[in-house]
Amino acid sequence: EVQLVESGGGLVQAGESLQLSCVGSGFSVDDYAIGWFRQAPGKEREAVACISNKDGTSYYAESVKGRFTVSSDSVKNTLYLQMDSLKPEDTAVYYCAAGDLYTALVLRSRCIGMNSWGKGTLVTVSS
């Protein structure tokens, strides 16, 4: 079965950087839609950044464009989220997600259908 394990969360100050990692097993990052979602207290879970390596399509939430970069390493079967210029509003639990391309879809404007999730890693950005 698909399993996802995130790491890299922590406490940082505004303006600093952090990189999250997600090691996948039971699937290949080259064949699935993969990405990152986040959830802050009192808010719905939202897509942050997703990629489909099959067609090279990426999705980024408007609030993180130019600051976050999603990437993957086929050899390590690992997903990454490089977060630069962090803001207090980026504070949330970040979840790694994946979906078979028969179920999930990554478009420039949407990232939907993910059905496998990691347990989450907390990112706290102080001012």
GROMACS .gro file of N, CA, C and O in nm:
model
  508
    1GLU      N    1   0.081  -0.117   0.000
    1GLU     CA    2   0.000   0.000   0.000
    1GLU      C    3   0.087   0.125   0.000
    1GLU      O    4   0.203   0.120   0.036
    2VAL      N    5   0.025   0.235  -0.042
    2VAL     CA    6   0.096   0.362  -0.045
    2VAL      C    7   0.117   0.412   0.097
    2VAL      O    8   0.023   0.417   0.177
    3GLN      N    9   0.241   0.451   0.127
    3GLN     CA   10   0.273   0.509   0.257
    3GLN      C   11   0.356   0.633   0.235
    3GLN      O   12   0.441   0.638   0.145
    4LEU      N   13   0.333   0.734   0.319
    4LEU     CA   14   0.401   0.862   0.309
    4LEU      C   15   0.446   0.905   0.448
    4LEU      O   16   0.367   0.903   0.542
    5VAL      N   17   0.571   0.945   0.459
    5VAL     CA   18   0.626   0.988   0.587
    5VAL      C   19   0.693   1.123   0.570
    5VAL      O   20   0.796   1.134   0.502
    6GLU      N   21   0.635   1.227   0.633
    6GLU     CA   22   0.691   1.363   0.625
    6GLU      C   23   0.793   1.389   0.734
    6GLU      O   24   0.789   1.327   0.841
    7SER      N   25   0.879   1.484   0.707
    7SER     CA   26   0.973   1.531   0.807
    7SER      C   27   1.019   1.672   0.769
    7SER      O   28   0.997   1.716   0.656
    8GLY      N   29   1.080   1.741   0.862
    8GLY     CA   30   1.138   1.871   0.833
    8GLY      C   31   1.066   1.991   0.893
    8GLY      O   32   1.115   2.104   0.884
    9GLY      N   33   0.951   1.969   0.955
    9GLY     CA   34   0.880   2.080   1.017
    9GLY      C   35   0.955   2.132   1.139
    9GLY      O   36   1.046   2.068   1.191
   10GLY      N   37   0.915   2.251   1.183
   10GLY     CA   38   0.980   2.310   1.298
   10GLY      C   39   0.939   2.453   1.318
   10GLY      O   40   0.844   2.502   1.255
   11LEU      N   41   1.010   2.522   1.406
   11LEU     CA   42   0.984   2.662   1.438
   11LEU      C   43   1.090   2.750   1.374
   11LEU      O   44   1.210   2.729   1.395
   12VAL      N   45   1.045   2.847   1.294
   12VAL     CA   46   1.137   2.941   1.229
   12VAL      C   47   1.081   3.081   1.241
   12VAL      O   48   0.963   3.101   1.270
   13GLN      N   49   1.167   3.179   1.216
   13GLN     CA   50   1.124   3.318   1.217
   13GLN      C   51   1.082   3.361   1.077
   13GLN      O   52   1.127   3.306   0.977
   14ALA      N   53   0.995   3.461   1.070
   14ALA     CA   54   0.953   3.515   0.941
   14ALA      C   55   1.073   3.554   0.858
   14ALA      O   56   1.170   3.612   0.909
   15GLY      N   57   1.067   3.521   0.728
   15GLY     CA   58   1.175   3.552   0.638
   15GLY      C   59   1.274   3.439   0.619
   15GLY      O   60   1.354   3.442   0.524
   16GLU      N   61   1.271   3.342   0.707
   16GLU     CA   62   1.364   3.229   0.698
   16GLU      C   63   1.310   3.120   0.606
   16GLU      O   64   1.199   3.130   0.554
   17SER      N   65   1.389   3.015   0.587
   17SER     CA   66   1.354   2.905   0.497
   17SER      C   67   1.346   2.773   0.570
   17SER      O   68   1.405   2.755   0.677
   18LEU      N   69   1.275   2.681   0.509
   18LEU     CA   70   1.259   2.547   0.563
   18LEU      C   71   1.231   2.453   0.447
   18LEU      O   72   1.163   2.491   0.351
   19GLN      N   73   1.282   2.331   0.455
   19GLN     CA   74   1.253   2.232   0.352
   19GLN      C   75   1.187   2.110   0.415
   19GLN      O   76   1.240   2.051   0.509
   20LEU      N   77   1.072   2.073   0.362
   20LEU     CA   78   1.002   1.954   0.406
   20LEU      C   79   1.034   1.838   0.313
   20LEU      O   80   1.053   1.858   0.192
   21SER      N   81   1.039   1.718   0.367
   21SER     CA   82   1.064   1.598   0.288
   21SER      C   83   0.954   1.497   0.313
   21SER      O   84   0.895   1.492   0.421
   22CYS      N   85   0.927   1.415   0.213
   22CYS     CA   86   0.826   1.311   0.225
   22CYS      C   87   0.877   1.187   0.152
   22CYS      O   88   0.890   1.189   0.029
   23VAL      N   89   0.905   1.083   0.226
   23VAL     CA   90   0.952   0.957   0.168
   23VAL      C   91   0.832   0.869   0.137
   23VAL      O   92   0.752   0.839   0.225
   24GLY      N   93   0.821   0.829   0.012
   24GLY     CA   94   0.709   0.746  -0.031
   24GLY      C   95   0.750   0.600  -0.047
   24GLY      O   96   0.864   0.569  -0.079
   25SER      N   97   0.654   0.512  -0.028
   25SER     CA   98   0.675   0.369  -0.052
   25SER      C   99   0.545   0.311  -0.105
   25SER      O  100   0.438   0.362  -0.080
   26GLY      N  101   0.557   0.202  -0.179
   26GLY     CA  102   0.439   0.139  -0.237
   26GLY      C  103   0.393   0.202  -0.367
   26GLY      O  104   0.290   0.163  -0.422
   27PHE      N  105   0.467   0.298  -0.417
   27PHE     CA  106   0.436   0.366  -0.544
   27PHE      C  107   0.559   0.440  -0.590
   27PHE      O  108   0.656   0.456  -0.515
   28SER      N  109   0.556   0.488  -0.713
   28SER     CA  110   0.664   0.568  -0.768
   28SER      C  111   0.620   0.712  -0.784
   28SER      O  112   0.510   0.738  -0.834
   29VAL      N  113   0.705   0.805  -0.743
   29VAL     CA  114   0.672   0.947  -0.758
   29VAL      C  115   0.665   0.987  -0.905
   29VAL      O  116   0.611   1.093  -0.937
   30ASP      N  117   0.716   0.904  -0.993
   30ASP     CA  118   0.710   0.932  -1.136
   30ASP      C  119   0.574   0.898  -1.197
   30ASP      O  120   0.542   0.946  -1.306
   31ASP      N  121   0.496   0.816  -1.127
   31ASP     CA  122   0.371   0.766  -1.182
   31ASP      C  123   0.246   0.818  -1.112
   31ASP      O  124   0.134   0.788  -1.156
   32TYR      N  125   0.262   0.892  -1.005
   32TYR     CA  126   0.150   0.944  -0.927
   32TYR      C  127   0.147   1.095  -0.927
   32TYR      O  128   0.249   1.161  -0.952
   33ALA      N  129   0.030   1.150  -0.899
   33ALA     CA  130   0.019   1.291  -0.864
   33ALA      C  131   0.066   1.301  -0.719
   33ALA      O  132   0.025   1.221  -0.635
   34ILE      N  133   0.151   1.397  -0.690
   34ILE     CA  134   0.205   1.413  -0.555
   34ILE      C  135   0.206   1.560  -0.517
   34ILE      O  136   0.213   1.648  -0.603
   35GLY      N  137   0.199   1.587  -0.387
   35GLY     CA  138   0.200   1.726  -0.348
   35GLY      C  139   0.188   1.747  -0.198
   35GLY      O  140   0.195   1.653  -0.119
   36TRP      N  141   0.170   1.873  -0.163
   36TRP     CA  142   0.162   1.916  -0.025
   36TRP      C  143   0.034   1.994   0.000
   36TRP      O  144  -0.006   2.080  -0.080
   37PHE      N  145  -0.029   1.965   0.113
   37PHE     CA  146  -0.146   2.037   0.160
   37PHE      C  147  -0.116   2.089   0.300
   37PHE      O  148  -0.023   2.041   0.365
   38ARG      N  149  -0.193   2.187   0.345
   38ARG     CA  150  -0.173   2.237   0.480
   38ARG      C  151  -0.307   2.272   0.543
   38ARG      O  152  -0.405   2.300   0.475
   39GLN      N  153  -0.309   2.269   0.676
   39GLN     CA  154  -0.429   2.303   0.750
   39GLN      C  155  -0.393   2.382   0.874
   39GLN      O  156  -0.316   2.335   0.958
   40ALA      N  157  -0.448   2.501   0.884
   40ALA     CA  158  -0.430   2.586   1.000
   40ALA      C  159  -0.552   2.572   1.090
   40ALA      O  160  -0.660   2.535   1.043
   41PRO      N  161  -0.540   2.603   1.219
   41PRO     CA  162  -0.654   2.592   1.310
   41PRO      C  163  -0.775   2.671   1.261
   41PRO      O  164  -0.762   2.787   1.222
   42GLY      N  165  -0.892   2.607   1.261
   42GLY     CA  166  -1.014   2.674   1.219
   42GLY      C  167  -1.032   2.690   1.070
   42GLY      O  168  -1.130   2.751   1.026
   43LYS      N  169  -0.941   2.636   0.991
   43LYS     CA  170  -0.951   2.648   0.846
   43LYS      C  171  -0.954   2.511   0.780
   43LYS      O  172  -0.914   2.410   0.838
   44GLU      N  173  -1.005   2.507   0.658
   44GLU     CA  174  -1.008   2.384   0.581
   44GLU      C  175  -0.869   2.351   0.528
   44GLU      O  176  -0.786   2.439   0.510
   45ARG      N  177  -0.846   2.224   0.504
   45ARG     CA  178  -0.721   2.183   0.443
   45ARG      C  179  -0.716   2.237   0.300
   45ARG      O  180  -0.814   2.230   0.226
   46GLU      N  181  -0.602   2.293   0.262
   46GLU     CA  182  -0.587   2.350   0.129
   46GLU      C  183  -0.464   2.296   0.059
   46GLU      O  184  -0.363   2.265   0.121
   47ALA      N  185  -0.474   2.286  -0.073
   47ALA     CA  186  -0.359   2.246  -0.153
   47ALA      C  187  -0.258   2.359  -0.157
   47ALA      O  188  -0.295   2.475  -0.175
   48VAL      N  189  -0.132   2.325  -0.141
   48VAL     CA  190  -0.024   2.422  -0.142
   48VAL      C  191   0.055   2.414  -0.273
   48VAL      O  192   0.075   2.514  -0.341
   49ALA      N  193   0.101   2.295  -0.306
   49ALA     CA  194   0.179   2.274  -0.428
   49ALA      C  195   0.172   2.128  -0.467
   49ALA      O  196   0.190   2.040  -0.383
   50CYS      N  197   0.149   2.101  -0.595
   50CYS     CA  198   0.138   1.964  -0.644
   50CYS      C  199   0.211   1.952  -0.778
   50CYS      O  200   0.225   2.050  -0.851
   51ILE      N  201   0.253   1.830  -0.809
   51ILE     CA  202   0.316   1.804  -0.938
   51ILE      C  203   0.270   1.670  -0.993
   51ILE      O  204   0.238   1.578  -0.919
   52SER      N  205   0.267   1.663  -1.125
   52SER     CA  206   0.247   1.538  -1.196
   52SER      C  207   0.367   1.523  -1.288
   52SER      O  208   0.381   1.598  -1.385
   53ASN      N  209   0.455   1.430  -1.256
   53ASN     CA  210   0.575   1.412  -1.337
   53ASN      C  211   0.546   1.350  -1.472
   53ASN      O  212   0.629   1.356  -1.563
   54LYS      N  213   0.429   1.290  -1.489
   54LYS     CA  214   0.391   1.231  -1.617
   54LYS      C  215   0.377   1.336  -1.726
   54LYS      O  216   0.420   1.315  -1.840
   55ASP      N  217   0.315   1.449  -1.693
   55ASP     CA  218   0.297   1.554  -1.793
   55ASP      C  219   0.367   1.684  -1.758
   55ASP      O  220   0.357   1.782  -1.832
   56GLY      N  221   0.436   1.688  -1.644
   56GLY     CA  222   0.512   1.805  -1.606
   56GLY      C  223   0.429   1.921  -1.556
   56GLY      O  224   0.480   2.034  -1.548
   57THR      N  225   0.305   1.897  -1.519
   57THR     CA  226   0.217   2.003  -1.471
   57THR      C  227   0.236   2.027  -1.322
   57THR      O  228   0.248   1.933  -1.243
   58SER      N  229   0.238   2.154  -1.284
   58SER     CA  230   0.251   2.193  -1.144
   58SER      C  231   0.138   2.284  -1.101
   58SER      O  232   0.085   2.361  -1.183
   59TYR      N  233   0.101   2.274  -0.976
   59TYR     CA  234   0.002   2.363  -0.917
   59TYR      C  235   0.065   2.432  -0.796
   59TYR      O  236   0.133   2.368  -0.716
   60TYR      N  237   0.040   2.561  -0.783
   60TYR     CA  238   0.080   2.636  -0.665
   60TYR      C  239  -0.035   2.724  -0.620
   60TYR      O  240  -0.099   2.790  -0.703
   61ALA      N  241  -0.060   2.724  -0.491
   61ALA     CA  242  -0.157   2.817  -0.436
   61ALA      C  243  -0.106   2.959  -0.459
   61ALA      O  244   0.015   2.985  -0.452
   62GLU      N  245  -0.196   3.050  -0.487
   62GLU     CA  246  -0.157   3.188  -0.516
   62GLU      C  247  -0.075   3.248  -0.402
   62GLU      O  248   0.019   3.324  -0.427
   63SER      N  249  -0.106   3.211  -0.280
   63SER     CA  250  -0.040   3.267  -0.164
   63SER      C  251   0.107   3.226  -0.149
   63SER      O  252   0.181   3.289  -0.073
   64VAL      N  253   0.148   3.120  -0.221
   64VAL     CA  254   0.286   3.072  -0.207
   64VAL      C  255   0.368   3.084  -0.334
   64VAL      O  256   0.488   3.053  -0.334
   65LYS      N  257   0.308   3.130  -0.442
   65LYS     CA  258   0.380   3.144  -0.569
   65LYS      C  259   0.500   3.236  -0.553
   65LYS      O  260   0.491   3.344  -0.496
   66GLY      N  261   0.613   3.190  -0.604
   66GLY     CA  262   0.735   3.267  -0.596
   66GLY      C  263   0.813   3.244  -0.468
   66GLY      O  264   0.928   3.287  -0.458
   67ARG      N  265   0.753   3.178  -0.371
   67ARG     CA  266   0.819   3.151  -0.243
   67ARG      C  267   0.844   3.003  -0.218
   67ARG      O  268   0.945   2.967  -0.158
   68PHE      N  269   0.751   2.918  -0.261
   68PHE     CA  270   0.762   2.774  -0.240
   68PHE      C  271   0.794   2.703  -0.371
   68PHE      O  272   0.750   2.746  -0.479
   69THR      N  273   0.869   2.594  -0.362
   69THR     CA  274   0.900   2.512  -0.479
   69THR      C  275   0.883   2.365  -0.444
   69THR      O  276   0.941   2.316  -0.348
   70VAL      N  277   0.803   2.295  -0.524
   70VAL     CA  278   0.783   2.152  -0.503
   70VAL      C  279   0.870   2.075  -0.603
   70VAL      O  280   0.884   2.116  -0.719
   71SER      N  281   0.931   1.968  -0.558
   71SER     CA  282   1.017   1.888  -0.644
   71SER      C  283   1.018   1.744  -0.595
   71SER      O  284   0.968   1.714  -0.487
   72SER      N  285   1.075   1.655  -0.674
   72SER     CA  286   1.085   1.515  -0.635
   72SER      C  287   1.215   1.455  -0.682
   72SER      O  288   1.279   1.506  -0.774
   73ASP      N  289   1.253   1.347  -0.618
   73ASP     CA  290   1.375   1.274  -0.651
   73ASP      C  291   1.334   1.130  -0.679
   73ASP      O  292   1.292   1.058  -0.588
   74SER      N  293   1.347   1.088  -0.804
   74SER     CA  294   1.304   0.954  -0.843
   74SER      C  295   1.385   0.844  -0.776
   74SER      O  296   1.331   0.740  -0.738
   75VAL      N  297   1.515   0.865  -0.764
   75VAL     CA  298   1.602   0.763  -0.704
   75VAL      C  299   1.566   0.740  -0.558
   75VAL      O  300   1.558   0.627  -0.511
   76LYS      N  301   1.542   0.848  -0.485
   76LYS     CA  302   1.506   0.839  -0.344
   76LYS      C  303   1.356   0.821  -0.323
   76LYS      O  304   1.313   0.798  -0.210
   77ASN      N  305   1.278   0.833  -0.430
   77ASN     CA  306   1.132   0.827  -0.423
   77ASN      C  307   1.080   0.921  -0.313
   77ASN      O  308   0.999   0.883  -0.229
   78THR      N  309   1.128   1.043  -0.319
   78THR     CA  310   1.100   1.141  -0.216
   78THR      C  311   1.046   1.270  -0.277
   78THR      O  312   1.090   1.314  -0.383
   79LEU      N  313   0.951   1.330  -0.207
   79LEU     CA  314   0.892   1.457  -0.244
   79LEU      C  315   0.946   1.564  -0.151
   79LEU      O  316   0.964   1.540  -0.031
   80TYR      N  317   0.969   1.684  -0.204
   80TYR     CA  318   1.021   1.794  -0.125
   80TYR      C  319   0.935   1.919  -0.141
   80TYR      O  320   0.870   1.939  -0.243
   81LEU      N  321   0.938   2.003  -0.039
   81LEU     CA  322   0.878   2.135  -0.048
   81LEU      C  323   0.978   2.234   0.011
   81LEU      O  324   1.001   2.236   0.132
   82GLN      N  325   1.039   2.313  -0.076
   82GLN     CA  326   1.130   2.416  -0.033
   82GLN      C  327   1.049   2.542  -0.007
   82GLN      O  328   0.983   2.593  -0.097
   83MET      N  329   1.054   2.591   0.116
   83MET     CA  330   0.976   2.707   0.156
   83MET      C  331   1.071   2.821   0.191
   83MET      O  332   1.148   2.811   0.287
   84ASP      N  333   1.067   2.927   0.112
   84ASP     CA  334   1.150   3.044   0.134
   84ASP      C  335   1.063   3.163   0.173
   84ASP      O  336   0.942   3.165   0.148
   85SER      N  337   1.125   3.262   0.232
   85SER     CA  338   1.054   3.385   0.272
   85SER      C  339   0.926   3.354   0.349
   85SER      O  340   0.819   3.408   0.320
   86LEU      N  341   0.938   3.268   0.447
   86LEU     CA  342   0.821   3.225   0.523
   86LEU      C  343   0.754   3.340   0.597
   86LEU      O  344   0.821   3.432   0.645
   87LYS      N  345   0.623   3.332   0.604
   87LYS     CA  346   0.541   3.432   0.670
   87LYS      C  347   0.462   3.367   0.783
   87LYS      O  348   0.435   3.247   0.779
   88PRO      N  349   0.421   3.444   0.884
   88PRO     CA  350   0.341   3.386   0.992
   88PRO      C  351   0.216   3.314   0.943
   88PRO      O  352   0.176   3.213   1.002
   89GLU      N  353   0.155   3.362   0.836
   89GLU     CA  354   0.036   3.299   0.782
   89GLU      C  355   0.062   3.163   0.717
   89GLU      O  356  -0.032   3.093   0.679
   90ASP      N  357   0.189   3.125   0.703
   90ASP     CA  358   0.224   2.992   0.654
   90ASP      C  359   0.216   2.887   0.765
   90ASP      O  360   0.230   2.767   0.738
   91THR      N  361   0.198   2.931   0.888
   91THR     CA  362   0.190   2.839   1.001
   91THR      C  363   0.074   2.742   0.984
   91THR      O  364  -0.040   2.783   0.965
   92ALA      N  365   0.104   2.613   0.988
   92ALA     CA  366   0.003   2.510   0.968
   92ALA      C  367   0.067   2.373   0.983
   92ALA      O  368   0.189   2.360   0.988
   93VAL      N  369  -0.018   2.271   0.987
   93VAL     CA  370   0.030   2.135   0.974
   93VAL      C  371   0.035   2.105   0.825
   93VAL      O  372  -0.064   2.122   0.754
   94TYR      N  373   0.149   2.061   0.778
   94TYR     CA  374   0.168   2.031   0.637
   94TYR      C  375   0.162   1.881   0.615
   94TYR      O  376   0.228   1.804   0.685
   95TYR      N  377   0.083   1.841   0.517
   95TYR     CA  378   0.063   1.700   0.485
   95TYR      C  379   0.114   1.666   0.346
   95TYR      O  380   0.086   1.738   0.250
   96CYS      N  381   0.186   1.558   0.336
   96CYS     CA  382   0.226   1.503   0.208
   96CYS      C  383   0.110   1.422   0.153
   96CYS      O  384   0.039   1.355   0.230
   97ALA      N  385   0.087   1.427   0.023
   97ALA     CA  386  -0.026   1.357  -0.036
   97ALA      C  387   0.011   1.297  -0.171
   97ALA      O  388   0.099   1.346  -0.241
   98ALA      N  389  -0.061   1.191  -0.208
   98ALA     CA  390  -0.038   1.125  -0.336
   98ALA      C  391  -0.166   1.062  -0.387
   98ALA      O  392  -0.256   1.028  -0.310
   99GLY      N  393  -0.174   1.046  -0.518
   99GLY     CA  394  -0.290   0.983  -0.578
   99GLY      C  395  -0.256   0.921  -0.713
   99GLY      O  396  -0.181   0.980  -0.790
  100ASP      N  397  -0.311   0.805  -0.739
  100ASP     CA  398  -0.298   0.742  -0.870
  100ASP      C  399  -0.360   0.836  -0.973
  100ASP      O  400  -0.460   0.903  -0.946
  101LEU      N  401  -0.301   0.842  -1.091
  101LEU     CA  402  -0.348   0.936  -1.191
  101LEU      C  403  -0.484   0.902  -1.251
  101LEU      O  404  -0.540   0.982  -1.327
  102TYR      N  405  -0.538   0.786  -1.218
  102TYR     CA  406  -0.677   0.757  -1.255
  102TYR      C  407  -0.773   0.828  -1.161
  102TYR      O  408  -0.890   0.849  -1.196
  103THR      N  409  -0.724   0.866  -1.044
  103THR     CA  410  -0.807   0.930  -0.942
  103THR      C  411  -0.771   1.077  -0.922
  103THR      O  412  -0.860   1.162  -0.910
  104ALA      N  413  -0.643   1.107  -0.918
  104ALA     CA  414  -0.596   1.243  -0.891
  104ALA      C  415  -0.568   1.319  -1.020
  104ALA      O  416  -0.543   1.260  -1.125
  105LEU      N  417  -0.572   1.451  -1.008
  105LEU     CA  418  -0.549   1.537  -1.123
  105LEU      C  419  -0.476   1.662  -1.078
  105LEU      O  420  -0.517   1.728  -0.983
  106VAL      N  421  -0.368   1.696  -1.148
  106VAL     CA  422  -0.295   1.819  -1.122
  106VAL      C  423  -0.307   1.908  -1.244
  106VAL      O  424  -0.266   1.871  -1.354
  107LEU      N  425  -0.365   2.025  -1.224
  107LEU     CA  426  -0.377   2.126  -1.326
  107LEU      C  427  -0.311   2.253  -1.275
  107LEU      O  428  -0.283   2.263  -1.155
  108ARG      N  429  -0.289   2.349  -1.364
  108ARG     CA  430  -0.230   2.475  -1.319
  108ARG      C  431  -0.318   2.546  -1.217
  108ARG      O  432  -0.268   2.620  -1.132
  109SER      N  433  -0.449   2.520  -1.225
  109SER     CA  434  -0.544   2.587  -1.138
  109SER      C  435  -0.602   2.501  -1.027
  109SER      O  436  -0.673   2.551  -0.940
  110ARG      N  437  -0.575   2.369  -1.030
  110ARG     CA  438  -0.635   2.280  -0.931
  110ARG      C  439  -0.545   2.161  -0.899
  110ARG      O  440  -0.466   2.117  -0.983
  111CYS      N  441  -0.560   2.109  -0.780
  111CYS     CA  442  -0.495   1.986  -0.738
  111CYS      C  443  -0.601   1.908  -0.661
  111CYS      O  444  -0.636   1.945  -0.548
  112ILE      N  445  -0.653   1.802  -0.721
  112ILE     CA  446  -0.765   1.730  -0.662
  112ILE      C  447  -0.747   1.579  -0.670
  112ILE      O  448  -0.668   1.528  -0.750
  113GLY      N  449  -0.822   1.508  -0.588
  113GLY     CA  450  -0.829   1.363  -0.595
  113GLY      C  451  -0.721   1.285  -0.521
  113GLY      O  452  -0.714   1.163  -0.536
  114MET      N  453  -0.639   1.352  -0.441
  114MET     CA  454  -0.538   1.279  -0.363
  114MET      C  455  -0.609   1.187  -0.264
  114MET      O  456  -0.705   1.228  -0.198
  115ASN      N  457  -0.562   1.064  -0.252
  115ASN     CA  458  -0.628   0.970  -0.162
  115ASN      C  459  -0.535   0.898  -0.065
  115ASN      O  460  -0.578   0.808   0.007
  116SER      N  461  -0.409   0.937  -0.062
  116SER     CA  462  -0.314   0.884   0.035
  116SER      C  463  -0.248   1.001   0.105
  116SER      O  464  -0.208   1.098   0.040
  117TRP      N  465  -0.235   0.990   0.238
  117TRP     CA  466  -0.187   1.103   0.316
  117TRP      C  467  -0.084   1.062   0.421
  117TRP      O  468  -0.093   0.954   0.479
  118GLY      N  469   0.011   1.151   0.444
  118GLY     CA  470   0.102   1.134   0.555
  118GLY      C  471   0.034   1.182   0.682
  118GLY      O  472  -0.078   1.232   0.680
  119LYS      N  473   0.102   1.170   0.794
  119LYS     CA  474   0.045   1.209   0.922
  119LYS      C  475   0.062   1.357   0.953
  119LYS      O  476  -0.001   1.409   1.045
  120GLY      N  477   0.144   1.426   0.877
  120GLY     CA  478   0.160   1.569   0.892
  120GLY      C  479   0.284   1.609   0.972
  120GLY      O  480   0.332   1.534   1.056
  121THR      N  481   0.334   1.728   0.942
  121THR     CA  482   0.445   1.785   1.016
  121THR      C  483   0.415   1.933   1.039
  121THR      O  484   0.371   2.004   0.949
  122LEU      N  485   0.436   1.979   1.161
  122LEU     CA  486   0.397   2.114   1.199
  122LEU      C  487   0.504   2.216   1.163
  122LEU      O  488   0.622   2.199   1.197
  123VAL      N  489   0.461   2.322   1.095
  123VAL     CA  490   0.548   2.434   1.062
  123VAL      C  491   0.494   2.557   1.135
  123VAL      O  492   0.378   2.594   1.116
  124THR      N  493   0.577   2.618   1.217
  124THR     CA  494   0.537   2.737   1.290
  124THR      C  495   0.631   2.851   1.254
  124THR      O  496   0.753   2.838   1.270
  125VAL      N  497   0.574   2.961   1.207
  125VAL     CA  498   0.653   3.077   1.167
  125VAL      C  499   0.620   3.192   1.261
  125VAL      O  500   0.506   3.239   1.267
  126SER      N  501   0.718   3.237   1.335
  126SER     CA  502   0.698   3.346   1.430
  126SER      C  503   0.740   3.478   1.368
  126SER      O  504   0.823   3.484   1.278
  127SER      N  505   0.682   3.586   1.418
  127SER     CA  506   0.715   3.720   1.371
  127SER      C  507   0.812   3.790   1.463
  127SER      O  508   0.874   3.890   1.426
   0.00000   0.00000   0.00000
